[in-house]
Short mmCIF file of C-alpha atoms in Angstrom, two decimals:
data_model
loop_
_atom_site.label_atom_id
_atom_site.label_comp_id
_atom_site.label_asym_id
_atom_site.label_seq_id
_atom_site.Cartn_x
_atom_site.Cartn_y
_atom_site.Cartn_z
CA MET A 1474 82.23 -15.80 27.73
CA PRO A 1475 79.45 -15.48 29.47
CA VAL A 1476 76.25 -17.52 28.49
CA ARG A 1477 73.46 -15.58 27.87
CA ALA A 1478 70.34 -16.00 30.36
CA ILE A 1479 67.12 -17.49 28.13
CA ILE A 1480 63.69 -17.61 29.93
CA ALA A 1481 63.58 -20.56 31.48
CA ASP A 1482 66.83 -19.10 33.72
CA VAL A 1483 64.97 -16.15 34.93
CA ALA A 1484 61.58 -18.52 35.43
CA ARG A 1485 63.78 -20.90 38.06
CA GLU A 1486 65.97 -17.92 39.69
CA ALA A 1487 61.91 -16.15 40.18
CA GLY A 1488 60.37 -19.70 41.40
CA VAL A 1489 57.66 -18.78 39.07
CA SER A 1490 56.77 -20.28 35.78
CA MET A 1491 58.20 -19.28 32.23
CA MET A 1492 54.46 -18.11 31.70
CA THR A 1493 54.34 -15.66 34.03
CA VAL A 1494 58.11 -14.13 33.12
CA SER A 1495 56.62 -14.49 29.68
CA ARG A 1496 53.54 -12.14 30.97
CA VAL A 1497 55.53 -9.73 32.89
CA VAL A 1498 58.40 -9.08 29.68
CA ASN A 1499 55.23 -7.66 27.15
CA ASN A 1500 53.58 -6.49 30.26
CA LYS A 1501 49.95 -8.41 30.64
CA GLU A 1502 47.46 -8.90 33.21
CA GLY A 1503 47.10 -11.61 35.28
CA VAL A 1504 50.79 -11.34 37.52
CA SER A 1505 50.11 -9.84 41.30
CA LEU A 1506 52.53 -6.60 41.71
CA GLU A 1507 55.19 -8.47 44.40
CA THR A 1508 55.81 -11.02 41.36
CA ARG A 1509 56.14 -9.12 38.71
CA GLN A 1510 58.43 -6.65 41.07
CA ALA A 1511 60.59 -10.28 41.46
CA VAL A 1512 60.70 -11.68 38.43
CA GLU A 1513 62.21 -7.62 37.08
CA GLU A 1514 64.59 -7.34 39.95
CA VAL A 1515 65.82 -11.08 38.50
CA ILE A 1516 65.41 -10.11 35.03
CA LEU A 1517 67.84 -6.96 35.82
CA LYS A 1518 70.14 -9.66 37.86
CA LEU A 1519 70.67 -12.05 35.11
CA ASN A 1520 70.76 -9.54 32.44
CA TYR A 1521 67.92 -11.39 30.33
CA ARG A 1522 67.22 -10.23 27.07
CA PRO A 1523 64.23 -12.12 25.36
CA ASN A 1524 64.79 -13.79 22.29
CA ASN A 1525 63.57 -11.31 19.43
CA PHE A 1526 63.69 -14.00 16.54
CA ALA A 1527 61.98 -16.99 19.26
CA ARG A 1528 58.87 -13.42 19.76
CA GLY A 1529 57.91 -13.59 16.54
CA LEU A 1530 58.11 -17.30 15.37
CA ALA A 1531 55.16 -17.34 18.48
CA THR A 1532 53.56 -13.75 17.30
CA LYS A 1533 54.04 -13.72 13.89
CA ARG A 1534 55.89 -10.41 14.16
CA THR A 1535 59.43 -9.41 13.53
CA GLY A 1536 58.73 -5.72 15.79
CA THR A 1537 60.80 -3.97 12.55
CA LEU A 1538 59.27 -1.54 10.36
CA GLY A 1539 60.64 -0.78 6.75
CA LEU A 1540 60.95 2.50 5.34
CA VAL A 1541 61.89 3.29 1.77
CA VAL A 1542 62.82 7.27 0.82
CA PRO A 1543 64.23 8.31 -2.35
CA ASP A 1544 67.01 10.10 -1.10
CA ILE A 1545 68.64 10.16 2.89
CA SER A 1546 70.74 13.05 2.09
CA ASN A 1547 67.82 15.49 1.84
CA PRO A 1548 67.01 17.24 5.28
CA PHE A 1549 63.09 16.67 3.99
CA PHE A 1550 63.92 12.99 3.96
CA SER A 1551 66.22 13.09 7.32
CA GLY A 1552 63.77 15.03 8.93
CA VAL A 1553 60.02 12.28 7.75
CA ALA A 1554 62.72 9.51 8.90
CA ARG A 1555 63.10 11.44 12.50
CA GLY A 1556 59.06 11.01 12.72
CA VAL A 1557 59.15 7.61 11.47
CA GLU A 1558 62.70 6.78 14.17
CA LYS A 1559 60.94 8.12 17.23
CA ALA A 1560 57.54 7.03 17.07
CA ALA A 1561 58.06 3.32 16.55
CA PHE A 1562 60.45 3.41 18.99
CA ALA A 1563 57.66 4.79 21.47
CA ASP A 1564 56.18 1.79 20.46
CA GLY A 1565 58.44 -1.26 20.79
CA TYR A 1566 59.74 -1.64 16.65
CA SER A 1567 63.06 -0.81 15.12
CA ILE A 1568 63.22 0.36 11.51
CA LEU A 1569 64.91 -0.61 8.60
CA VAL A 1570 66.15 2.13 6.27
CA CYS A 1571 66.30 1.91 2.87
CA ASN A 1572 67.21 4.83 0.28
CA THR A 1573 66.60 4.50 -3.30
CA GLU A 1574 68.73 7.58 -4.96
CA GLU A 1575 65.52 8.37 -7.15
CA ASP A 1576 66.28 5.23 -9.03
CA PRO A 1577 62.69 3.40 -9.44
CA GLN A 1578 64.71 -0.20 -9.96
CA ARG A 1579 66.65 0.24 -7.02
CA GLU A 1580 63.69 1.40 -4.89
CA LEU A 1581 61.54 -2.60 -6.49
CA ASP A 1582 65.11 -3.71 -4.84
CA VAL A 1583 64.91 -2.52 -1.99
CA LEU A 1584 60.87 -3.09 -1.42
CA GLY A 1585 61.74 -7.19 -1.90
CA LEU A 1586 64.02 -7.16 -0.28
CA LEU A 1587 61.79 -5.21 2.72
CA LEU A 1588 59.57 -8.24 2.51
CA GLU A 1589 62.10 -11.18 2.54
CA LYS A 1590 62.88 -9.60 5.81
CA CYS A 1591 59.67 -9.65 7.28
CA VAL A 1592 58.88 -6.16 8.23
CA ASP A 1593 55.86 -5.86 10.09
CA GLY A 1594 55.03 -2.36 8.05
CA LEU A 1595 56.41 -0.46 5.15
CA VAL A 1596 56.44 3.23 5.07
CA LEU A 1597 56.99 4.53 1.94
CA CYS A 1598 58.30 7.69 0.84
CA SER A 1599 57.67 9.90 -2.63
CA SER A 1600 57.91 6.94 -4.73
CA ARG A 1601 59.05 6.48 -7.99
CA LEU A 1602 57.25 3.27 -9.34
CA LYS A 1603 54.35 3.44 -11.49
CA LYS A 1604 51.46 3.21 -9.62
CA GLN A 1605 50.35 -0.70 -11.35
CA LYS A 1606 53.75 -1.67 -9.98
CA LEU A 1607 53.37 -0.32 -7.04
CA GLN A 1608 49.41 -1.26 -6.20
CA THR A 1609 50.83 -5.41 -6.58
CA ILE A 1610 53.62 -4.71 -4.58
CA LEU A 1611 52.27 -3.14 -1.18
CA ALA A 1612 49.13 -5.82 -1.49
CA GLN A 1613 52.03 -7.84 -0.43
CA TYR A 1614 52.65 -6.28 2.73
CA PRO A 1615 50.61 -6.70 6.43
CA ALA A 1616 50.35 -2.73 6.08
CA ALA A 1617 51.80 0.11 4.63
CA VAL A 1618 51.61 4.00 4.94
CA LEU A 1619 52.64 6.03 1.41
CA VAL A 1620 54.31 9.92 2.57
CA ASN A 1621 52.93 12.46 -0.55
CA LYS A 1622 52.41 9.98 -2.83
CA GLN A 1623 48.20 8.48 -3.52
CA LEU A 1624 47.45 6.22 -5.63
CA GLU A 1625 45.01 7.36 -7.97
CA GLY A 1626 42.90 5.67 -10.72
CA VAL A 1627 43.97 1.82 -9.59
CA ASN A 1628 42.33 -0.50 -6.62
CA VAL A 1629 43.75 0.43 -3.45
CA PRO A 1630 44.63 -2.79 -0.92
CA PRO A 1631 43.11 -1.86 2.31
CA SER A 1632 46.19 -2.74 4.02
CA VAL A 1633 47.03 0.85 2.63
CA GLY A 1634 46.97 4.23 3.70
CA CYS A 1635 48.85 7.21 2.99
CA VAL A 1636 50.12 10.93 4.66
CA LEU A 1637 49.70 14.15 2.20
CA ILE A 1638 50.90 17.50 2.50
CA ASN A 1639 48.51 19.59 1.09
CA ASP A 1640 50.82 20.99 -1.65
CA LYS A 1641 48.42 22.50 -3.78
CA ALA A 1642 47.03 24.85 -0.78
CA GLY A 1643 51.25 25.12 -0.43
CA GLY A 1644 51.26 25.99 -4.59
CA GLN A 1645 48.89 28.55 -4.33
CA MET A 1646 50.39 30.19 -1.20
CA ALA A 1647 53.81 31.18 -2.31
CA THR A 1648 52.40 31.95 -6.20
CA SER A 1649 49.73 34.60 -4.65
CA HIS A 1650 52.76 35.88 -2.00
CA LEU A 1651 54.69 36.65 -4.67
CA ILE A 1652 51.73 38.20 -6.73
CA LYS A 1653 50.72 40.60 -4.06
CA SER A 1654 54.74 41.63 -4.02
CA GLY A 1655 54.11 42.52 -7.39
CA HIS A 1656 55.52 40.30 -9.73
CA LYS A 1657 53.28 39.28 -13.12
CA VAL A 1658 55.82 37.16 -14.31
CA ILE A 1659 56.86 34.16 -12.12
CA GLY A 1660 58.70 31.06 -12.98
CA PHE A 1661 57.79 27.49 -11.27
CA LEU A 1662 61.08 25.29 -11.35
CA SER A 1663 58.78 22.42 -10.91
CA GLY A 1664 61.60 18.89 -9.40
CA PRO A 1665 60.88 15.04 -11.38
CA THR A 1666 57.65 15.22 -13.52
CA VAL A 1667 57.04 11.56 -11.82
CA SER A 1668 56.46 13.64 -8.65
CA GLN A 1669 53.22 13.74 -7.35
CA SER A 1670 54.23 16.92 -4.96
CA SER A 1671 54.88 18.42 -8.33
CA ARG A 1672 52.01 18.09 -9.59
CA TRP A 1673 50.32 19.43 -7.07
CA ARG A 1674 51.95 22.49 -6.51
CA GLU A 1675 52.15 23.20 -9.96
CA GLU A 1676 48.56 23.25 -9.91
CA GLY A 1677 48.37 25.72 -6.59
CA TYR A 1678 50.50 27.59 -8.85
CA ARG A 1679 48.66 28.05 -11.98
CA GLN A 1680 45.37 28.68 -9.53
CA ALA A 1681 46.37 31.37 -7.44
CA LEU A 1682 47.66 32.58 -11.18
CA THR A 1683 43.94 32.71 -12.69
CA GLU A 1684 42.92 33.91 -9.76
CA ALA A 1685 44.75 37.67 -10.46
CA GLY A 1686 44.28 37.14 -14.19
CA LEU A 1687 48.10 36.48 -15.14
CA PRO A 1688 48.68 34.14 -18.13
CA TYR A 1689 49.21 30.51 -17.38
CA ARG A 1690 52.30 29.79 -19.83
CA PRO A 1691 53.90 26.61 -19.93
CA GLU A 1692 56.92 27.34 -20.83
CA MET A 1693 57.49 28.59 -17.31
CA VAL A 1694 57.29 25.91 -16.01
CA VAL A 1695 60.37 23.74 -15.90
CA PRO A 1696 60.91 20.97 -14.27
CA CYS A 1697 64.55 19.39 -12.60
CA ALA A 1698 66.00 17.45 -10.32
CA PRO A 1699 65.47 18.45 -6.92
CA THR A 1700 69.02 19.09 -5.82
CA VAL A 1701 70.76 22.29 -5.96
CA GLU A 1702 72.89 21.69 -8.78
CA GLY A 1703 68.72 20.68 -10.64
CA GLY A 1704 68.31 24.17 -9.17
CA GLN A 1705 71.14 25.56 -10.39
CA GLN A 1706 70.94 24.62 -14.17
CA ALA A 1707 67.46 24.59 -14.99
CA ALA A 1708 67.46 28.03 -13.43
CA ALA A 1709 70.55 29.72 -15.27
CA GLN A 1710 68.75 28.07 -18.72
CA LEU A 1711 65.08 29.67 -18.18
CA LEU A 1712 66.63 33.03 -17.21
CA ALA A 1713 68.50 32.78 -20.39
CA VAL A 1714 65.83 32.09 -22.15
CA HIS A 1715 63.04 34.15 -20.40
CA PRO A 1716 64.58 37.60 -18.69
CA GLU A 1717 61.60 39.31 -17.44
CA ILE A 1718 61.22 36.57 -15.33
CA THR A 1719 61.46 38.28 -11.57
CA ALA A 1720 59.98 35.28 -9.41
CA LEU A 1721 60.79 32.15 -9.14
CA PHE A 1722 58.64 29.33 -7.09
CA CYS A 1723 60.77 26.35 -6.32
CA PHE A 1724 59.80 22.52 -6.17
CA ASN A 1725 62.46 22.38 -2.78
CA ASP A 1726 64.72 24.45 -0.87
CA LEU A 1727 67.60 22.18 -2.15
CA VAL A 1728 66.32 23.52 -5.73
CA ALA A 1729 65.71 27.37 -4.37
CA VAL A 1730 69.30 26.98 -3.26
CA GLY A 1731 70.63 25.93 -6.59
CA VAL A 1732 68.47 29.06 -7.90
CA ILE A 1733 70.49 31.69 -5.71
CA GLN A 1734 73.74 30.25 -6.48
CA ALA A 1735 72.42 30.68 -10.55
CA CYS A 1736 71.42 34.84 -9.37
CA LYS A 1737 75.04 35.22 -7.81
CA GLU A 1738 76.70 34.33 -11.27
CA SER A 1739 74.90 35.85 -12.84
CA ASP A 1740 74.88 39.14 -11.00
CA ARG A 1741 71.06 39.52 -10.17
CA ALA A 1742 70.13 40.76 -6.96
CA ILE A 1743 68.06 38.91 -4.52
CA PRO A 1744 65.14 39.74 -4.76
CA ASN A 1745 65.02 43.26 -6.15
CA ASP A 1746 66.26 41.16 -9.80
CA LEU A 1747 64.73 37.39 -8.55
CA ALA A 1748 62.23 36.98 -5.29
CA ILE A 1749 63.26 32.92 -4.61
CA ILE A 1750 59.96 30.70 -2.62
CA GLY A 1751 61.07 27.14 -1.93
CA TYR A 1752 59.34 24.60 -0.13
CA ASP A 1753 59.96 23.12 3.00
CA ASP A 1754 61.77 24.80 5.18
CA THR A 1755 64.34 22.62 6.14
CA ILE A 1756 67.79 23.79 7.84
CA LEU A 1757 69.16 25.84 4.59
CA ALA A 1758 65.87 27.84 4.82
CA PRO A 1759 67.16 30.56 7.15
CA LEU A 1760 71.11 29.42 6.84
CA VAL A 1761 71.57 30.66 3.55
CA THR A 1762 72.32 33.76 2.09
CA PRO A 1763 70.00 35.77 1.57
CA SER A 1764 67.44 34.13 3.21
CA LEU A 1765 65.02 31.66 2.11
CA THR A 1766 61.24 32.29 2.16
CA THR A 1767 59.56 29.36 1.86
CA CYS A 1768 56.55 26.87 2.38
CA ARG A 1769 57.26 25.02 5.90
CA VAL A 1770 56.31 20.88 6.35
CA GLU A 1771 56.67 19.75 9.61
CA ARG A 1772 59.00 16.87 8.34
CA GLU A 1773 58.91 15.05 12.06
CA GLU A 1774 54.95 15.45 12.47
CA LEU A 1775 54.42 13.95 9.04
CA GLY A 1776 56.12 10.93 9.78
CA ARG A 1777 54.66 10.91 12.99
CA LEU A 1778 51.51 10.91 11.43
CA ALA A 1779 52.79 7.94 8.59
CA THR A 1780 53.80 5.90 11.79
CA GLY A 1781 50.89 6.49 13.78
CA LEU A 1782 48.71 5.37 10.96
CA LEU A 1783 50.60 2.45 10.16
CA LEU A 1784 50.55 1.12 13.59
CA LYS A 1785 46.37 1.27 13.69
CA ARG A 1786 46.35 -0.78 10.92
CA LEU A 1787 49.04 -3.80 12.42
CA GLY A 1788 46.63 -2.75 14.84
CA GLY A 1789 43.92 -4.36 12.80
CA CYS A 1790 41.95 -0.96 12.58
CA ILE A 1791 42.11 -0.56 8.31
CA ASP A 1792 39.64 1.27 7.31
CA GLY A 1793 39.91 1.73 3.15
CA CYS A 1794 42.40 3.78 2.45
CA GLU A 1795 42.52 6.00 4.64
CA LYS A 1796 44.74 9.80 4.03
CA SER A 1797 45.92 12.41 6.69
CA ILE A 1798 46.56 15.63 5.52
CA LEU A 1799 48.94 17.95 6.85
CA GLU A 1800 49.19 22.04 6.53
CA PRO A 1801 51.90 24.32 4.69
CA ALA A 1802 52.64 27.61 6.83
CA LEU A 1803 54.21 30.12 4.44
CA ILE A 1804 57.43 31.94 6.14
CA LEU A 1805 58.64 35.35 5.25
CA ARG A 1806 62.51 35.58 5.07
CA ALA A 1807 64.65 38.23 3.10
CA SER A 1808 64.84 36.02 -0.49
CA ALA A 1809 60.67 36.77 -0.88
CA PRO A 1810 59.93 39.47 2.11
#
């Protein structure tokens, strides 16, 4: 096996100092164009690769960011992950992705693991931890950005920012569309009870009902797992008790697909017997039958915004708990035209 070239080999071959090689590798100023080109030719010739561990010792950085998601198989979070990875790679960072399986204890464990790995910063999606515990952990990171989670009622570390979806607007938009289509008894399959997104979407759902002069009925709001199975079970139970429901707004597209399955099993026609609206506009939405009306969230853009905000904070631009807000858009398809 050939011996790996080190910076001294490059310097000797190019006839320059190791400091000059370092400036070229790190794209620093103070090197003439002619010298830079000569050093780059030697780097290619010797197949030199910088030692990231040694670089980390010098810079106190590892060049790695942590990304924590509750369920990487969920198309929403895989889309966010793509956005994070693309933005991080463009800035020279690699990503460590951790999947918590919606388990708070596992989330706690992976957050501790990423601290041990000395990641430079953290993007945390839809945390299931209680806010006091989350506050304590995030304060240990050089910088962190929460995706669709906002720490409320606690002192937020200045190194923590957040990127949010305007879920209240999304919930209101979806419910208002159903009301304008003539529906008066509308249920909401609200997802996990610990989810801030669920609460914000329910606020929008409730506001739309109130503005239309329709009663808000708590029994029409049913929490469920954010999965196809969760949606199928919740829909079957809710519709068995309240057959008068003519429309359902769902926490996400996976839940909505579960509702479609429940309707097929109970011979309900969509949208004539039951109109359905999902959330996220994942790849499933146009593919299921009937195609799914849903609130579109630009998932890769969400990941890109989160990474940009994180890198900004790592660069020293910290302005309190800075946040960015992404607006959803209603995409009409066959399930609720």
